[in-house]
Coordinates of C-alpha atoms and ligand atoms in Angstrom, one line a residue:
M30 CA 25.6 -7.3 8.8
A31 CA 23.0 -4.7 8.0
D32 CA 22.8 -2.0 10.6
I33 CA 19.0 -2.0 11.1
N34 CA 18.7 1.3 13.0
A35 CA 20.9 3.2 10.6
L36 CA 19.0 1.9 7.6
A37 CA 15.7 2.7 9.2
K38 CA 16.9 6.2 9.8
S39 CA 17.9 6.6 6.2
V40 CA 14.6 5.4 4.7
D41 CA 12.7 7.4 7.2
N42 CA 14.6 10.6 6.4
A43 CA 14.2 10.0 2.7
A44 CA 10.5 9.8 3.2
L45 CA 10.4 12.9 5.4
N46 CA 12.5 15.0 3.1
A47 CA 11.1 13.5 -0.2
K48 CA 14.6 12.9 -1.3
A49 CA 15.6 9.7 -3.1
I50 CA 18.4 7.5 -1.8
A51 CA 20.4 4.6 -3.3
Q52 CA 19.1 1.1 -3.0
I53 CA 20.3 -0.5 0.3
S54 CA 21.3 -3.7 -1.6
D55 CA 23.7 -1.7 -3.8
K56 CA 26.1 -1.6 -0.9
T57 CA 24.8 -3.8 1.9
E58 CA 23.8 -7.4 1.8
I59 CA 20.3 -7.4 3.2
S60 CA 17.8 -10.3 3.5
P61 CA 14.0 -9.9 3.3
D62 CA 13.9 -10.6 7.1
E63 CA 16.3 -7.8 7.7
G64 CA 14.2 -5.7 5.4
Y65 CA 11.2 -6.3 7.6
A66 CA 13.3 -5.4 10.7
V67 CA 14.3 -2.1 9.0
Q68 CA 10.6 -1.4 8.2
A69 CA 9.6 -2.1 11.8
A70 CA 12.3 0.2 13.1
S71 CA 11.4 3.0 10.6
I72 CA 7.7 2.8 11.6
A73 CA 8.7 2.9 15.3
R74 CA 10.4 6.2 14.5
R75 CA 7.1 7.5 12.9
L76 CA 5.1 6.3 16.0
G77 CA 7.7 8.1 18.2
R78 CA 6.8 11.3 16.4
G79 CA 3.2 10.8 17.3
E80 CA 1.8 9.0 14.3
K81 CA -0.8 6.3 15.0
R82 CA -0.9 2.9 13.5
I83 CA -4.1 2.4 11.4
G84 CA -3.6 -0.8 9.5
V85 CA -1.7 -2.8 6.9
K86 CA -1.0 -2.6 3.2
M87 CA -0.5 -5.6 1.0
G88 CA 1.7 -5.5 -2.1
F89 CA 2.3 -7.6 -5.2
T90 CA -1.1 -9.3 -4.8
S91 CA -1.7 -9.0 -8.6
R92 CA 0.2 -10.4 -11.6
A93 CA 0.2 -6.9 -13.2
K94 CA 2.1 -5.4 -10.2
M95 CA 4.5 -8.3 -10.0
I96 CA 5.3 -8.0 -13.7
Q97 CA 5.6 -4.2 -13.6
M98 CA 8.2 -4.3 -10.7
G99 CA 9.8 -7.7 -11.4
I100 CA 9.1 -9.2 -7.9
D101 CA 6.7 -12.0 -7.3
D102 CA 6.6 -12.3 -3.5
L103 CA 3.7 -11.1 -1.5
I104 CA 4.8 -8.2 0.7
W105 CA 3.2 -6.2 3.5
G106 CA 3.7 -2.8 5.1
R107 CA 2.4 -0.8 8.0
L108 CA 0.0 2.1 7.6
T109 CA -0.1 5.2 9.9
D110 CA -2.7 8.0 10.2
A111 CA -0.2 10.4 8.6
M112 CA -0.6 8.5 5.3
I113 CA -4.3 9.2 5.0
V114 CA -5.3 11.6 2.2
E115 CA -9.0 12.6 2.4
D116 CA -11.2 11.6 -0.6
G117 CA -11.4 14.7 -2.9
D118 CA -8.3 16.4 -1.4
A119 CA -5.2 17.7 -3.1
I120 CA -1.7 16.4 -2.4
S121 CA 1.4 18.5 -3.0
M122 CA 4.0 17.1 -5.4
A123 CA 6.7 18.7 -3.3
D124 CA 6.0 16.1 -0.6
Y125 CA 6.9 13.2 -2.9
V126 CA 9.9 11.8 -4.8
H127 CA 8.1 10.3 -7.8
P128 CA 4.6 9.2 -6.8
R129 CA 2.5 6.6 -8.6
V130 CA -1.1 5.5 -8.0
E131 CA -2.7 2.1 -7.9
P132 CA -6.4 1.2 -8.0
E133 CA -7.2 -0.8 -4.8
V134 CA -10.0 -2.0 -2.5
A135 CA -9.8 -1.3 1.2
F136 CA -11.3 -3.3 4.1
L137 CA -12.3 -1.9 7.5
L138 CA -12.3 -4.5 10.3
R139 CA -15.0 -4.7 12.9
K140 CA -13.1 -7.5 14.8
P141 CA -9.5 -8.5 15.2
L142 CA -8.2 -11.2 12.9
V143 CA -5.7 -13.6 14.3
A144 CA -4.4 -16.2 11.9
P145 CA -5.1 -18.8 10.8
V146 CA -8.4 -17.6 9.4
T147 CA -10.5 -18.8 6.5
A148 CA -11.8 -16.5 3.8
A149 CA -15.3 -16.8 5.4
E150 CA -14.0 -15.9 8.8
A151 CA -12.0 -13.0 7.4
L152 CA -15.1 -11.6 5.6
A153 CA -17.1 -12.0 8.8
A154 CA -14.7 -9.6 10.5
V155 CA -15.2 -7.0 7.9
E156 CA -17.2 -3.9 8.8
A157 CA -17.1 -2.3 5.4
V158 CA -15.3 -2.1 2.1
A159 CA -14.4 0.9 0.0
P160 CA -12.9 1.9 -3.3
A161 CA -9.4 3.1 -2.6
I162 CA -6.3 4.5 -4.2
E163 CA -2.8 3.9 -3.0
I164 CA -0.1 6.5 -3.6
I165 CA 3.2 4.7 -3.7
D166 CA 6.5 6.6 -3.7
S167 CA 9.6 4.5 -3.5
R168 CA 12.4 6.3 -1.7
Y169 CA 14.9 4.6 -4.0
R170 CA 16.3 6.3 -7.1
N171 CA 14.4 5.5 -10.3
F172 CA 11.8 3.5 -8.4
K173 CA 14.2 0.5 -8.6
F174 CA 14.6 -2.0 -5.7
S175 CA 15.2 -5.6 -4.6
L176 CA 12.6 -7.5 -2.5
A177 CA 14.5 -6.6 0.7
D178 CA 14.9 -3.0 -0.4
V179 CA 11.2 -2.4 -1.0
V180 CA 10.2 -4.2 2.3
A181 CA 12.7 -2.0 4.2
D182 CA 11.0 1.1 2.6
N183 CA 7.6 0.0 4.0
C184 CA 6.7 -1.3 0.6
S185 CA 6.8 2.2 -1.0
S186 CA 3.8 3.1 1.1
S187 CA 3.1 6.8 1.0
G188 CA -0.6 7.8 0.8
V189 CA -3.9 6.0 1.2
V190 CA -7.1 7.5 -0.2
V191 CA -10.3 5.7 0.8
G192 CA -13.8 6.4 -0.6
A193 CA -17.1 6.0 1.2
W194 CA -17.4 2.8 3.2
Q195 CA -20.0 0.3 1.8
S196 CA -21.4 -2.8 3.3
A197 CA -19.4 -5.9 2.4
D198 CA -22.5 -8.0 1.6
D199 CA -21.8 -8.0 -2.1
D200 CA -19.6 -10.6 -3.7
L201 CA -16.2 -8.9 -4.2
T202 CA -14.8 -11.6 -6.5
N203 CA -15.0 -9.8 -9.8
L204 CA -15.8 -6.1 -9.6
G205 CA -14.7 -3.9 -12.5
M206 CA -12.1 -1.2 -11.6
I207 CA -11.2 1.9 -13.7
L208 CA -8.3 4.1 -12.8
E209 CA -8.8 7.5 -14.6
I210 CA -6.3 10.4 -14.7
N211 CA -7.8 13.6 -16.0
G212 CA -10.9 11.8 -17.1
R213 CA -9.1 9.3 -19.3
P214 CA -9.1 5.6 -18.4
R215 CA -5.4 4.7 -17.8
Q216 CA -5.8 1.3 -16.2
I217 CA -8.8 -1.0 -16.4
G218 CA -9.0 -4.1 -14.3
S219 CA -11.0 -6.3 -11.9
S220 CA -10.9 -7.1 -8.2
A221 CA -10.3 -10.7 -9.4
A222 CA -6.8 -9.6 -10.3
I223 CA -6.1 -9.3 -6.5
L224 CA -5.3 -12.9 -5.7
G225 CA -8.5 -14.1 -7.4
N226 CA -10.5 -12.3 -4.8
P227 CA -9.4 -9.4 -2.5
V228 CA -10.6 -11.3 0.5
R229 CA -7.6 -13.6 0.0
S230 CA -5.4 -10.6 0.4
L231 CA -7.1 -10.0 3.8
V232 CA -6.4 -13.6 4.8
S233 CA -2.8 -13.1 3.8
A234 CA -2.6 -9.9 5.8
A235 CA -3.9 -11.8 8.9
R236 CA -1.3 -14.5 8.3
L237 CA 1.7 -12.2 7.9
S238 CA 0.7 -9.7 10.6
T239 CA 0.0 -12.5 13.1
A240 CA 3.4 -14.1 12.3
A241 CA 5.0 -10.7 12.9
G242 CA 3.3 -10.6 16.4
E243 CA 1.0 -7.7 15.4
P244 CA -2.3 -9.4 14.5
L245 CA -4.9 -7.3 12.7
E246 CA -7.0 -5.1 15.1
A247 CA -10.6 -3.9 15.1
G248 CA -10.8 -0.5 13.4
W249 CA -7.8 -1.2 11.1
I250 CA -7.8 -0.6 7.4
I251 CA -6.3 -3.2 5.1
M252 CA -5.3 -2.2 1.6
A253 CA -5.7 -5.2 -0.6
G254 CA -3.0 -4.3 -3.2
G255 CA -3.1 -2.8 -6.7
A256 CA -5.3 -4.6 -9.2
T257 CA -3.4 -3.2 -12.2
A258 CA 0.1 -1.7 -12.9
A259 CA 0.7 1.7 -11.2
E260 CA 0.6 5.0 -13.0
A261 CA 3.0 7.9 -12.5
L262 CA 1.6 11.2 -11.3
R263 CA 2.1 14.8 -12.6
V264 CA 1.3 18.2 -11.2
G265 CA -2.3 19.0 -12.2
D266 CA -3.5 15.5 -12.3
Y267 CA -7.0 14.5 -11.1
V268 CA -7.1 10.8 -10.3
R269 CA -10.2 8.7 -9.8
N270 CA -10.7 5.0 -9.1
T271 CA -14.2 3.7 -9.7
V272 CA -15.1 0.2 -8.4
Q273 CA -18.2 -1.5 -9.6
H274 CA -20.9 -1.5 -6.9
L275 CA -18.6 0.4 -4.5
G276 CA -18.5 3.8 -6.1
A277 CA -15.5 6.1 -6.7
V278 CA -12.7 7.8 -4.8
S279 CA -10.5 10.7 -6.1
F280 CA -7.8 13.2 -5.3
S281 CA -5.7 15.7 -7.2
V282 CA -2.1 16.8 -7.4
S283 CA -1.0 20.4 -6.9
A284 CA 2.5 21.8 -7.0
Ligands
LIG309 C1 5.8 -1.8 -4.1 C2 4.4 -1.7 -3.5 C3 3.4 -2.6 -4.2 C4 0.9 -3.1 -4.5 O1 -0.2 -2.7 -4.4 O2 1.2 -4.1 -5.2 C5 2.0 -2.3 -3.9 C6 6.0 -1.0 -5.3 O3 5.5 -1.4 -6.4 O4 6.6 0.1 -5.3 O5 1.7 -1.4 -3.2
LIG310 MG1 -0.4 -0.9 -3.3

């Protein structure tokens, strides 16, 4: 039997100290459901330290991400205010184990979303959309994990960089996305890579959060998931994600 609280403490400490740990599944048999219990307990520790819940991140919503990490189940994690990196700010490499970035799209909700919801209902609850970058930083050595491991580690969630909010009136189905590092395009994709349309990721977020007893709330941010494979970061990097019609978001990496 997995000791949920002990495992939550170990992933939480690994994130706090930016120190890699062994995969849980190396030593302990752990199911995806137990992984979610560990995640919930580790987030409870963060909330206990005064962090505020601000939303949900979706993971493995694109083929490119599933193929890169070898996992093809949709996963979700919980976002807190401590994860926010302001657009244009610098992060410090010392706070991370081995960070990577993903080009994403973020939704801001104006109304709660309790599943089941249709795509049209989900879109009607959206206040705004924005170009976004997710900073993922698996706490497991070599960024290697099983499905239950990554879920327990809050789906590698580490930082969320959101650009200026835009009205969600435009069709989000097929927006070009360019992830540049130091001015060079490193990943080029489309919002269509995110479940065919990022709104589907929002529908899934509503479904999974409702099933977990934490339906999406007004004011929450939902990260739709990486449209392309992730790119590793180095000190000195300047990262920018530009999304067609939505604009750009950026940050840089200092020592
Ligand atoms: C897990 C997180 C995946 C996404 O956008 O697909 C994710 C990982 O790859 O470490 O955030
Ligand atoms: Mg992501």
